[in-house]
PDB file of C-alpha atoms in Angstrom:
ATOM      1  CA  MET A   1      58.861  24.882 -74.879  1.00 80.00           C
ATOM      2  CA  ARG A   2      60.611  21.878 -72.951  1.00 81.00           C
ATOM      3  CA  ALA A   3      59.570  20.527 -75.524  1.00 83.00           C
ATOM      4  CA  LEU A   4      60.957  22.363 -78.272  1.00 81.00           C
ATOM      5  CA  ILE A   5      64.314  22.201 -76.121  1.00 82.00           C
ATOM      6  CA  PHE A   6      64.805  18.880 -75.793  1.00 76.00           C
ATOM      7  CA  ALA A   7      63.844  18.170 -79.502  1.00 77.00           C
ATOM      8  CA  ALA A   8      66.950  20.338 -80.535  1.00 75.00           C
ATOM      9  CA  VAL A   9      69.092  18.193 -77.670  1.00 71.00           C
ATOM     10  CA  ILE A  10      68.324  15.388 -78.982  1.00 71.00           C
ATOM     11  CA  ALA A  11      68.368  16.882 -83.155  1.00 68.00           C
ATOM     12  CA  LEU A  12      72.202  18.453 -82.908  1.00 63.00           C
ATOM     13  CA  SER A  13      72.992  14.581 -80.200  1.00 61.00           C
ATOM     14  CA  GLY A  14      73.224  13.374 -84.014  1.00 59.00           C
ATOM     15  CA  CYS A  15      75.956  15.548 -85.468  1.00 57.00           C
ATOM     16  CA  SER A  16      79.346  14.517 -84.142  1.00 55.00           C
ATOM     17  CA  SER A  17      80.552  17.365 -84.197  1.00 58.00           C
ATOM     18  CA  MET A  18      78.033  19.125 -82.742  1.00 60.00           C
ATOM     19  CA  ASN A  19      77.855  16.030 -79.422  1.00 60.00           C
ATOM     20  CA  PRO A  20      77.795  17.968 -76.437  1.00 63.00           C
ATOM     21  CA  LEU A  21      79.141  14.498 -75.308  1.00 65.00           C
ATOM     22  CA  ASN A  22      82.425  15.129 -77.277  1.00 64.00           C
ATOM     23  CA  TRP A  23      83.009  18.877 -75.970  1.00 68.00           C
ATOM     24  CA  LEU A  24      84.261  17.377 -72.923  1.00 72.00           C
ATOM     25  CA  SER A  25      86.908  15.043 -72.340  1.00 70.00           C
ATOM     26  CA  PRO A  26      89.339  13.659 -70.481  1.00 74.00           C
ATOM     27  CA  HIS A  27      93.353  15.725 -70.876  1.00 72.00           C
ATOM     28  CA  LYS A  28      95.337  12.534 -72.444  1.00 74.00           C
ATOM     29  CA  MET A  29      99.214  12.780 -71.636  1.00 77.00           C
ATOM     30  CA  GLU A  30     102.077  12.903 -74.046  1.00 76.00           C
ATOM     31  CA  ILE A  31     104.012  10.541 -71.958  1.00 74.00           C
ATOM     32  CA  GLN A  32     107.865   9.728 -72.999  1.00 75.00           C
ATOM     33  CA  GLN A  33     109.204   6.492 -72.355  1.00 78.00           C
ATOM     34  CA  GLY A  34     112.357   4.890 -72.248  1.00 78.00           C
ATOM     35  CA  ASN A  35     116.667   6.841 -73.590  1.00 80.00           C
ATOM     36  CA  TYR A  36     116.184   9.908 -76.079  1.00 82.00           C
ATOM     37  CA  VAL A  37     119.401   9.248 -77.662  1.00 85.00           C
ATOM     38  CA  THR A  38     119.681  11.499 -80.712  1.00 84.00           C
ATOM     39  CA  GLU A  39     122.319  10.625 -83.736  1.00 87.00           C
ATOM     40  CA  ASP A  40     124.499  13.461 -82.738  1.00 88.00           C
ATOM     41  CA  ALA A  41     125.145  11.061 -79.830  1.00 87.00           C
ATOM     42  CA  VAL A  42     125.862   8.233 -81.687  1.00 89.00           C
ATOM     43  CA  ALA A  43     128.020   9.816 -83.738  1.00 89.00           C
ATOM     44  CA  LYS A  44     130.645  10.731 -81.550  1.00 90.00           C
ATOM     45  CA  LEU A  45     130.660   6.543 -80.946  1.00 90.00           C
ATOM     46  CA  LYS A  46     133.931   4.728 -81.509  1.00 92.00           C
ATOM     47  CA  PRO A  47     134.393   1.039 -81.735  1.00 92.00           C
ATOM     48  CA  GLY A  48     136.656   0.108 -79.121  1.00 92.00           C
ATOM     49  CA  MET A  49     135.547   2.612 -76.307  1.00 92.00           C
ATOM     50  CA  THR A  50     134.731   1.504 -73.285  1.00 93.00           C
ATOM     51  CA  ARG A  51     131.415   1.220 -71.118  1.00 92.00           C
ATOM     52  CA  SER A  52     132.112   3.968 -68.902  1.00 92.00           C
ATOM     53  CA  GLN A  53     132.972   6.340 -72.217  1.00 93.00           C
ATOM     54  CA  VAL A  54     129.684   4.894 -73.778  1.00 92.00           C
ATOM     55  CA  ARG A  55     127.539   5.348 -70.911  1.00 92.00           C
ATOM     56  CA  PHE A  56     128.720   9.303 -70.131  1.00 92.00           C
ATOM     57  CA  LEU A  57     127.430   9.915 -74.110  1.00 91.00           C
ATOM     58  CA  LEU A  58     124.521   7.808 -74.509  1.00 89.00           C
ATOM     59  CA  GLY A  59     122.994   8.116 -70.505  1.00 89.00           C
ATOM     60  CA  SER A  60     122.178   3.898 -68.551  1.00 89.00           C
ATOM     61  CA  PRO A  61     120.731   1.757 -70.564  1.00 87.00           C
ATOM     62  CA  LEU A  62     117.198   1.384 -70.303  1.00 77.00           C
ATOM     63  CA  LEU A  63     117.814  -3.189 -70.761  1.00 73.00           C
ATOM     64  CA  ALA A  64     120.737  -4.505 -69.460  1.00 73.00           C
ATOM     65  CA  ASP A  65     120.113  -8.132 -69.709  1.00 80.00           C
ATOM     66  CA  PRO A  66     121.964 -10.249 -67.000  1.00 84.00           C
ATOM     67  CA  PHE A  67     121.559 -13.487 -70.051  1.00 88.00           C
ATOM     68  CA  HIS A  68     123.511 -10.831 -72.761  1.00 85.00           C
ATOM     69  CA  ALA A  69     126.285  -8.503 -70.628  1.00 87.00           C
ATOM     70  CA  ASN A  70     128.070  -7.364 -73.520  1.00 90.00           C
ATOM     71  CA  ARG A  71     125.288  -5.411 -74.757  1.00 91.00           C
ATOM     72  CA  TRP A  72     123.236  -2.815 -74.009  1.00 91.00           C
ATOM     73  CA  ASP A  73     119.983  -1.425 -75.415  1.00 90.00           C
ATOM     74  CA  TYR A  74     118.086   1.746 -75.442  1.00 88.00           C
ATOM     75  CA  SER A  75     114.979   1.803 -75.785  1.00 85.00           C
ATOM     76  CA  TYR A  76     112.100   5.383 -76.463  1.00 83.00           C
ATOM     77  CA  ARG A  77     108.656   5.223 -77.098  1.00 81.00           C
ATOM     78  CA  ASP A  78     105.585   8.180 -77.170  1.00 77.00           C
ATOM     79  CA  VAL A  79     102.173   8.314 -76.759  1.00 75.00           C
ATOM     80  CA  LYS A  80     100.480  11.009 -78.234  1.00 75.00           C
ATOM     81  CA  GLN A  81      96.914  12.111 -77.120  1.00 71.00           C
ATOM     82  CA  GLY A  82      96.816   8.773 -75.887  1.00 70.00           C
ATOM     83  CA  LYS A  83      98.603   6.860 -79.416  1.00 72.00           C
ATOM     84  CA  LEU A  84     101.663   5.730 -79.927  1.00 72.00           C
ATOM     85  CA  ASP A  85     103.389   7.783 -82.325  1.00 68.00           C
ATOM     86  CA  LYS A  86     104.959   5.472 -84.830  1.00 70.00           C
ATOM     87  CA  GLU A  87     107.927   7.547 -86.102  1.00 69.00           C
ATOM     88  CA  SER A  88     109.382   8.108 -82.875  1.00 71.00           C
ATOM     89  CA  ASN A  89     109.203   4.728 -81.348  1.00 79.00           C
ATOM     90  CA  ARG A  90     113.017   3.651 -81.460  1.00 84.00           C
ATOM     91  CA  LEU A  91     115.383   1.076 -80.478  1.00 87.00           C
ATOM     92  CA  LEU A  92     119.234   1.120 -80.755  1.00 89.00           C
ATOM     93  CA  THR A  93     121.578  -1.306 -79.415  1.00 90.00           C
ATOM     94  CA  VAL A  94     125.322  -0.838 -78.030  1.00 92.00           C
ATOM     95  CA  TYR A  95     127.371  -4.902 -78.301  1.00 93.00           C
ATOM     96  CA  PHE A  96     130.670  -4.605 -76.476  1.00 93.00           C
ATOM     97  CA  ASN A  97     133.605  -7.303 -76.337  1.00 92.00           C
ATOM     98  CA  GLY A  98     134.226  -7.347 -73.075  1.00 89.00           C
ATOM     99  CA  ASP A  99     134.600  -3.841 -71.688  1.00 90.00           C
ATOM    100  CA  VAL A 100     134.525  -2.913 -74.965  1.00 94.00           C
ATOM    101  CA  LEU A 101     131.918  -1.140 -78.026  1.00 92.00           C
ATOM    102  CA  GLU A 102     132.540  -3.759 -80.780  1.00 93.00           C
ATOM    103  CA  ARG A 103     129.376  -2.346 -82.810  1.00 92.00           C
ATOM    104  CA  VAL A 104     125.979   0.098 -82.531  1.00 91.00           C
ATOM    105  CA  GLU A 105     122.288  -1.430 -84.303  1.00 91.00           C
ATOM    106  CA  GLY A 106     119.354   0.563 -84.400  1.00 87.00           C
ATOM    107  CA  GLN A 107     117.494   4.008 -84.796  1.00 82.00           C
ATOM    108  CA  ALA A 108     118.798   6.822 -82.840  1.00 81.00           C
ATOM    109  CA  GLN A 109     115.852   9.972 -82.555  1.00 80.00           C
ATOM    110  CA  PRO A 110     116.720  12.999 -85.218  1.00 79.00           C
ATOM    111  CA  ALA A 111     119.213  15.583 -83.899  1.00 77.00           C
ATOM    112  CA  GLU A 112     116.803  18.767 -81.989  1.00 70.00           C
ATOM    113  CA  ARG A 113     118.952  21.218 -84.056  1.00 65.00           C
ATOM    114  CA  PRO A 114     121.332  20.353 -86.697  1.00 57.00           C
ATOM    115  CA  ALA A 115     125.211  20.485 -85.554  1.00 54.00           C
ATOM    116  CA  LEU A 116     127.571  22.474 -86.925  1.00 56.00           C
ATOM    117  CA  ALA A 117     130.090  20.843 -89.688  1.00 55.00           C
ATOM    118  CA  ALA A 118     133.514  20.758 -87.773  1.00 54.00           C
ATOM    119  CA  SER A 119     135.080  22.477 -91.301  1.00 54.00           C
ATOM    120  CA  ALA A 120     132.709  24.697 -91.235  1.00 54.00           C
ATOM    121  CA  PRO A 121     134.294  28.754 -90.900  1.00 55.00           C
ATOM    122  CA  ALA A 122     133.211  30.328 -87.517  1.00 53.00           C
ATOM    123  CA  GLN A 123     131.342  33.475 -88.559  1.00 55.00           C
ATOM    124  CA  GLU A 124     132.526  37.092 -87.511  1.00 55.00           C
ATOM    125  CA  VAL A 125     129.985  39.314 -86.029  1.00 53.00           C
ATOM    126  CA  LYS A 126     130.114  43.059 -87.285  1.00 55.00           C
ATOM    127  CA  PRO A 127     128.724  45.676 -85.108  1.00 51.00           C
TER     128      PRO A 127
END
């Protein structure tokens, strides 16, 4: 009887979907690192804004290089199931001229919900 059970375990371990070693695996966490900056927040940036106004909209930068004092880098990475998600790996760079916003380069994260257009009329709710 033991030989039959042993033979069945050996036979099933050759099948990848039936392999008992694959039934238990360690939990792999989703790891988000950096600043999650959305396109909506970047759309609110205007040249001429001060550093404090940019910090209010985007948050504190992940990287503020002392050798490049006129540049802030907002980086974001997402690791799911132990693998880097290439689509969510983004870098947004904000350039200043002194204390004034000059330009923005890079990619922001898509908005979670589509924003309503400013020109769209408000809809009335009828009881």
